[in-house]
Amino acid sequence: MNGTFLGMPAFPEAAREAVRDERLRGNLRHATHTIRAKRAAAVAEVSDWAELREAGRRIKDHTLRHLDRHLLRLEESVTAAGGTVHWAADAAEANRIVTALVRATGESEVVKVKSMATQEIGLNEALEAAGIRAYETDLAELIVQLGDDRPSHILVPAIHRNRAEIRDVFRSEMAAWGRPAPEDLTDSPAALAEAARLHLREKFLRAKVGISGANFMVAETGTLVVVESEGNGRMCLTLPETLISVVGIEKTVPTWRDLEVFLQTLPRSSTAERMNPYTSLWTGTADGDGPRAFHLVLLDNGRTDTLADEVGRQALRCIRCSACLNVCPVYERAGGHAYGSVYPGPIGAILSPQLRGTASGIDASLPFASSLCGACYEVCPVAIDIPEVLVHLRERVVQGGPATREGTKVVLRPAKGHAAERAAMRAARWAFGRPGVLRTGQRLAARTRRLHPRTLPGPGRAWTATRELPPVPAEPFRDWWERTDGGRNEGDAPQDPEETK
Amino acid sequence: MRVALFLTCVNDTLYPDTGRAVVRLLTRLGVDVDFPVGQTCCGQAHYNTGYRHEAEPLARRFAEVFGGYEAVVTPSGSCGAMVRELYPRMGERARAEGRGGALAAALAPVVPRTYELTEFLVDVLGVTDVGASYPHTVTYHPTCHGLRGLGLGDRPLRLLRAVKGLDLRELPGAEECCGFGGTFALKNPDVSAAMGADKVRSAESTGAEVLCAADNSCLMHLGGTMARLRTGMRPVHIAEILASTEEDPLS
Ligand code: SF4
């Protein structure tokens, strides 16, 4: 994935900084709570939401099961409509293809929209290395680009910024990228939007090459779909002479009719709207209308490996609505950057370690970046059981096990640093297999309870740094049960050895 | 009716008062309670941390120990959800991995007969007024596994509303996780503590003296946070409130 994320610290360390950043927590709290309430209301309006969710799940599952077939169909339809299809096995190949396509046009500037897949592969950096400048045109992505920042949310990549910060970024950076922001720019939303509009318009009117992603690709017709709120996407998709779309293979749906389900569930789940303000659909090329040339780069980059995993493959159902981020209490405190990936939040915690593998520290820590509260599963419009996949990936990290890497079945070794935990878990299971041992341990704890330290060493320190420990009772329940014959003969409580001294 | 109390290892070791309250409450309601001493732990910490194979023998033990009872009652939403939601999944995985259907077969009869306490009271015994008295202001936190795993719904609230003298305060953001999450509290201590502190502050904002839940694990985390933040609130398990009567009040 994106080179800028390499060398990220593991999630707990990255989150620690974010938790302490009061301003960031305030921004995130405000944004997620607002959208959370709106989404709930938008979903409640639909009487058949449960059925739509189930339909979405089934369409996606079915498509994924026969993805090879649907992709070939898609290639055929796109080609028949005048487009050209390219297959990219990984990030490097995709970047090579796109760079060559842009070079062939002789241009050194491109406009981009809806391009999470291109962030995943680090396309902007690759283009820059080839002397091509890429301009992000989605408002939030523009803010991220101008601020030399990283996206922290699927839908609102600049969610971690407030208006005043955005104004400061516009004022100081816009000039270096094109039309400068007005001298007297205020932080009112209208003023900020107008500054961005003028800045971007200049780009749209000049650009000869556009690069996009897509929300859906319809196999039967070869149609690509982008849904958005700003209209910038439509400019990007229609004004340039050449359009290059880089799309993950899992975005395929078999038929035009399948869109019906997702065009209902996606807007309500993501922006709490009944319908997207702009839904752009295009099929190949047409004379005198839109781009002259259309290229579709189908991106694998770990997706077929993910598909090979029975439990984990459901992550590929994701339609990137971001509802799971907005409802996640961990995302709310840790922020999107802590996930070290363009896919943050609960979906990122299960998608990134599958696409990239669990070898790095950050990827091995992501499956643990959840309290398993289940709120993400509850809101997901395609019913991805995120907690189930998290636990499945935890198993892969701590125990190792079978996985598919670059099309080959491998047996992964456990990630480093879990040996002590594994031993402790084994010991606990051993003791729990023997009630007598458990009782001895309980009695020992009860007898020494006055001696227990108030702060613990090792992993226990994490507990006592912020929370008091519960006092150990004088008598565990099972001893009380036996002593009193199930509560029938309450006698004297046992003497506390410390008190009788 | 003869039911088995599945107390869970945390309650047995650290919260015996909750166990005693369940026994008192159920006995008062005419239920014959047994505590099979062969019980230990449901294996949730193992399973959820990625040690599914370490959890399997514990599931098998659960089936052996509790197999012969009409019903199994547990005062823990998360251990209840472990049994009802995840045990069947473990049985299926064992079968799928070619280790036979023995685990699934052993679990099949006991899993649907396992109830969380408030579920057992409302659904099986059919009571919401259990004759309790508890003259205090209380706010209730629906823990995640009780809420989403078991779907307890408003059962605990209905039980609390019927308690004499109890002043129930609505908890803002009730459905948000408290940040415990088992080993999550140790692996991601900063986020966990921040979630706990936020939960405690919203509980405090209700003006309640007592924060009540149906799971001592979450209460351990929240109680520890309250003590550190010096809020003056107390964590109390719902079983202890429901066991409290005018003659024999919870101190
Ligand atoms: S996992 Fe589900 S809720 Fe999260 S972004 Fe994807 S579709 Fe939306």
Coordinates of N, CA, C and O in Angstrom, one line a residue, chain B residues 4-56:
Chain B
A4 N -28.9 -24.6 36.8 CA -27.5 -24.5 37.2 C -27.1 -23.1 37.1 O -27.4 -22.4 36.2
L5 N -26.3 -22.7 38.1 CA -25.8 -21.3 38.1 C -24.4 -21.4 37.4 O -23.5 -22.2 37.9
F6 N -24.2 -20.7 36.3 CA -22.9 -20.6 35.7 C -22.4 -19.3 36.1 O -22.8 -18.3 35.5
L7 N -21.5 -19.3 37.1 CA -21.2 -18.0 37.7 C -20.1 -17.2 36.9 O -20.1 -16.0 36.9
T8 N -19.2 -17.9 36.2 CA -18.1 -17.4 35.4 C -16.9 -17.2 36.4 O -17.1 -16.9 37.6
C9 N -15.7 -17.3 35.8 CA -14.5 -17.3 36.7 C -14.3 -16.0 37.3 O -13.8 -15.9 38.5
V10 N -14.6 -14.9 36.6 CA -14.4 -13.5 37.2 C -15.3 -13.3 38.4 O -14.9 -12.9 39.4
N11 N -16.6 -13.7 38.2 CA -17.5 -13.5 39.4 C -17.1 -14.4 40.5 O -17.1 -14.0 41.7
D12 N -16.8 -15.6 40.2 CA -16.4 -16.6 41.3 C -15.2 -16.0 42.1 O -15.3 -16.0 43.3
T13 N -14.2 -15.6 41.4 CA -13.0 -15.1 42.1 C -13.1 -13.8 42.7 O -12.7 -13.5 43.8
L14 N -13.7 -12.8 41.9 CA -13.6 -11.4 42.4 C -15.0 -10.9 42.9 O -15.0 -9.9 43.6
Y15 N -16.0 -11.4 42.4 CA -17.4 -10.9 42.8 C -18.3 -12.0 43.3 O -19.4 -12.2 42.8
P16 N -17.9 -12.6 44.4 CA -18.8 -13.7 45.0 C -20.1 -13.1 45.4 O -21.1 -13.8 45.4
D17 N -20.2 -11.8 45.8 CA -21.4 -11.2 46.2 C -22.5 -11.3 45.1 O -23.7 -11.5 45.4
T18 N -22.1 -11.2 43.9 CA -23.0 -11.3 42.8 C -23.6 -12.7 42.7 O -24.8 -12.9 42.6
G19 N -22.7 -13.7 42.9 CA -23.2 -15.1 42.9 C -24.2 -15.3 44.0 O -25.2 -15.9 43.8
R20 N -23.8 -14.8 45.2 CA -24.8 -15.0 46.4 C -26.1 -14.3 46.1 O -27.1 -14.8 46.4
A21 N -26.0 -13.1 45.4 CA -27.3 -12.4 45.1 C -28.1 -13.2 44.2 O -29.3 -13.3 44.3
V22 N -27.5 -13.9 43.2 CA -28.3 -14.7 42.2 C -29.0 -15.8 42.9 O -30.2 -16.1 42.7
V23 N -28.2 -16.5 43.8 CA -28.8 -17.6 44.6 C -30.0 -17.1 45.4 O -31.0 -17.7 45.4
R24 N -29.8 -16.0 46.1 CA -30.8 -15.5 47.0 C -32.1 -15.1 46.1 O -33.2 -15.5 46.5
L25 N -31.8 -14.4 45.0 CA -32.9 -14.0 44.2 C -33.7 -15.2 43.6 O -34.9 -15.2 43.7
L26 N -33.0 -16.1 43.0 CA -33.7 -17.2 42.4 C -34.4 -18.1 43.4 O -35.5 -18.6 43.2
T27 N -33.8 -18.3 44.6 CA -34.4 -19.1 45.6 C -35.7 -18.4 46.1 O -36.7 -19.1 46.2
R28 N -35.6 -17.1 46.2 CA -36.8 -16.3 46.6 C -37.9 -16.5 45.6 O -39.1 -16.5 45.9
L29 N -37.6 -16.7 44.3 CA -38.6 -16.9 43.3 C -39.0 -18.3 43.1 O -39.6 -18.7 42.1
G30 N -38.5 -19.2 44.0 CA -38.9 -20.6 44.0 C -38.1 -21.5 43.0 O -38.6 -22.6 42.7
V31 N -37.0 -21.0 42.6 CA -36.1 -21.8 41.8 C -35.1 -22.6 42.6 O -34.5 -22.0 43.5
D32 N -34.9 -23.9 42.2 CA -33.9 -24.7 42.9 C -32.6 -24.5 42.2 O -32.4 -24.9 41.1
V33 N -31.6 -23.9 42.9 CA -30.4 -23.5 42.2 C -29.3 -24.5 42.6 O -29.1 -24.8 43.8
D34 N -28.5 -24.9 41.6 CA -27.3 -25.7 41.9 C -26.1 -25.0 41.3 O -26.2 -24.3 40.3
F35 N -25.0 -25.3 42.0 CA -23.7 -24.7 41.5 C -22.8 -25.9 41.2 O -22.1 -26.4 42.1
P36 N -22.7 -26.4 40.0 CA -21.9 -27.5 39.7 C -20.4 -27.1 39.9 O -20.0 -26.1 39.2
V37 N -19.7 -27.7 40.8 CA -18.4 -27.2 41.2 C -17.3 -27.5 40.1 O -16.2 -27.0 40.2
G38 N -17.7 -28.3 39.1 CA -16.7 -28.6 38.1 C -16.6 -27.5 37.1 O -15.7 -27.5 36.2
Q39 N -17.4 -26.4 37.2 CA -17.3 -25.3 36.2 C -16.1 -24.4 36.5 O -15.6 -24.3 37.6
T40 N -15.6 -23.9 35.4 CA -14.5 -22.9 35.6 C -14.8 -21.6 34.7 O -15.3 -20.7 35.2
C41 N -14.4 -21.7 33.5 CA -14.4 -20.5 32.6 C -14.9 -20.8 31.3 O -14.7 -21.9 30.8
C42 N -15.5 -19.8 30.6 CA -16.1 -20.1 29.3 C -15.1 -20.0 28.2 O -15.4 -20.5 27.1
G43 N -14.0 -19.5 28.4 CA -12.9 -19.4 27.4 C -13.0 -18.2 26.5 O -12.3 -18.1 25.5
Q44 N -13.8 -17.2 26.9 CA -13.9 -16.0 26.1 C -12.6 -15.3 25.9 O -12.4 -14.9 24.7
A45 N -11.8 -15.1 26.9 CA -10.6 -14.4 26.8 C -9.7 -15.1 25.8 O -9.0 -14.5 24.9
H46 N -9.7 -16.4 25.9 CA -8.9 -17.2 24.9 C -9.4 -17.0 23.5 O -8.6 -16.6 22.6
Y47 N -10.6 -17.2 23.3 CA -11.2 -17.1 22.0 C -11.0 -15.8 21.4 O -10.5 -15.6 20.2
N48 N -11.4 -14.7 22.1 CA -11.4 -13.4 21.5 C -10.0 -12.8 21.3 O -9.8 -11.9 20.6
T49 N -9.0 -13.4 22.0 CA -7.6 -12.9 21.8 C -6.9 -13.7 20.7 O -5.8 -13.4 20.3
G50 N -7.6 -14.7 20.1 CA -7.1 -15.4 19.0 C -6.6 -16.9 19.3 O -6.0 -17.5 18.5
Y51 N -6.9 -17.3 20.5 CA -6.5 -18.7 21.0 C -7.7 -19.6 20.9 O -8.1 -20.1 22.0
R52 N -8.3 -19.8 19.8 CA -9.5 -20.6 19.6 C -9.3 -22.0 20.1 O -10.2 -22.6 20.8
H53 N -8.1 -22.5 19.8 CA -7.9 -23.9 20.2 C -7.7 -24.1 21.7 O -8.0 -25.2 22.2
E54 N -7.3 -23.1 22.4 CA -7.3 -23.1 23.8 C -8.7 -23.0 24.4 O -8.9 -23.5 25.5
A55 N -9.6 -22.4 23.7 CA -10.9 -22.2 24.2 C -11.8 -23.5 24.0 O -12.7 -23.7 24.8
E56 N -11.4 -24.3 23.1 CA -12.3 -25.5 22.8 C -12.4 -26.5 23.9 O -13.6 -26.9 24.2

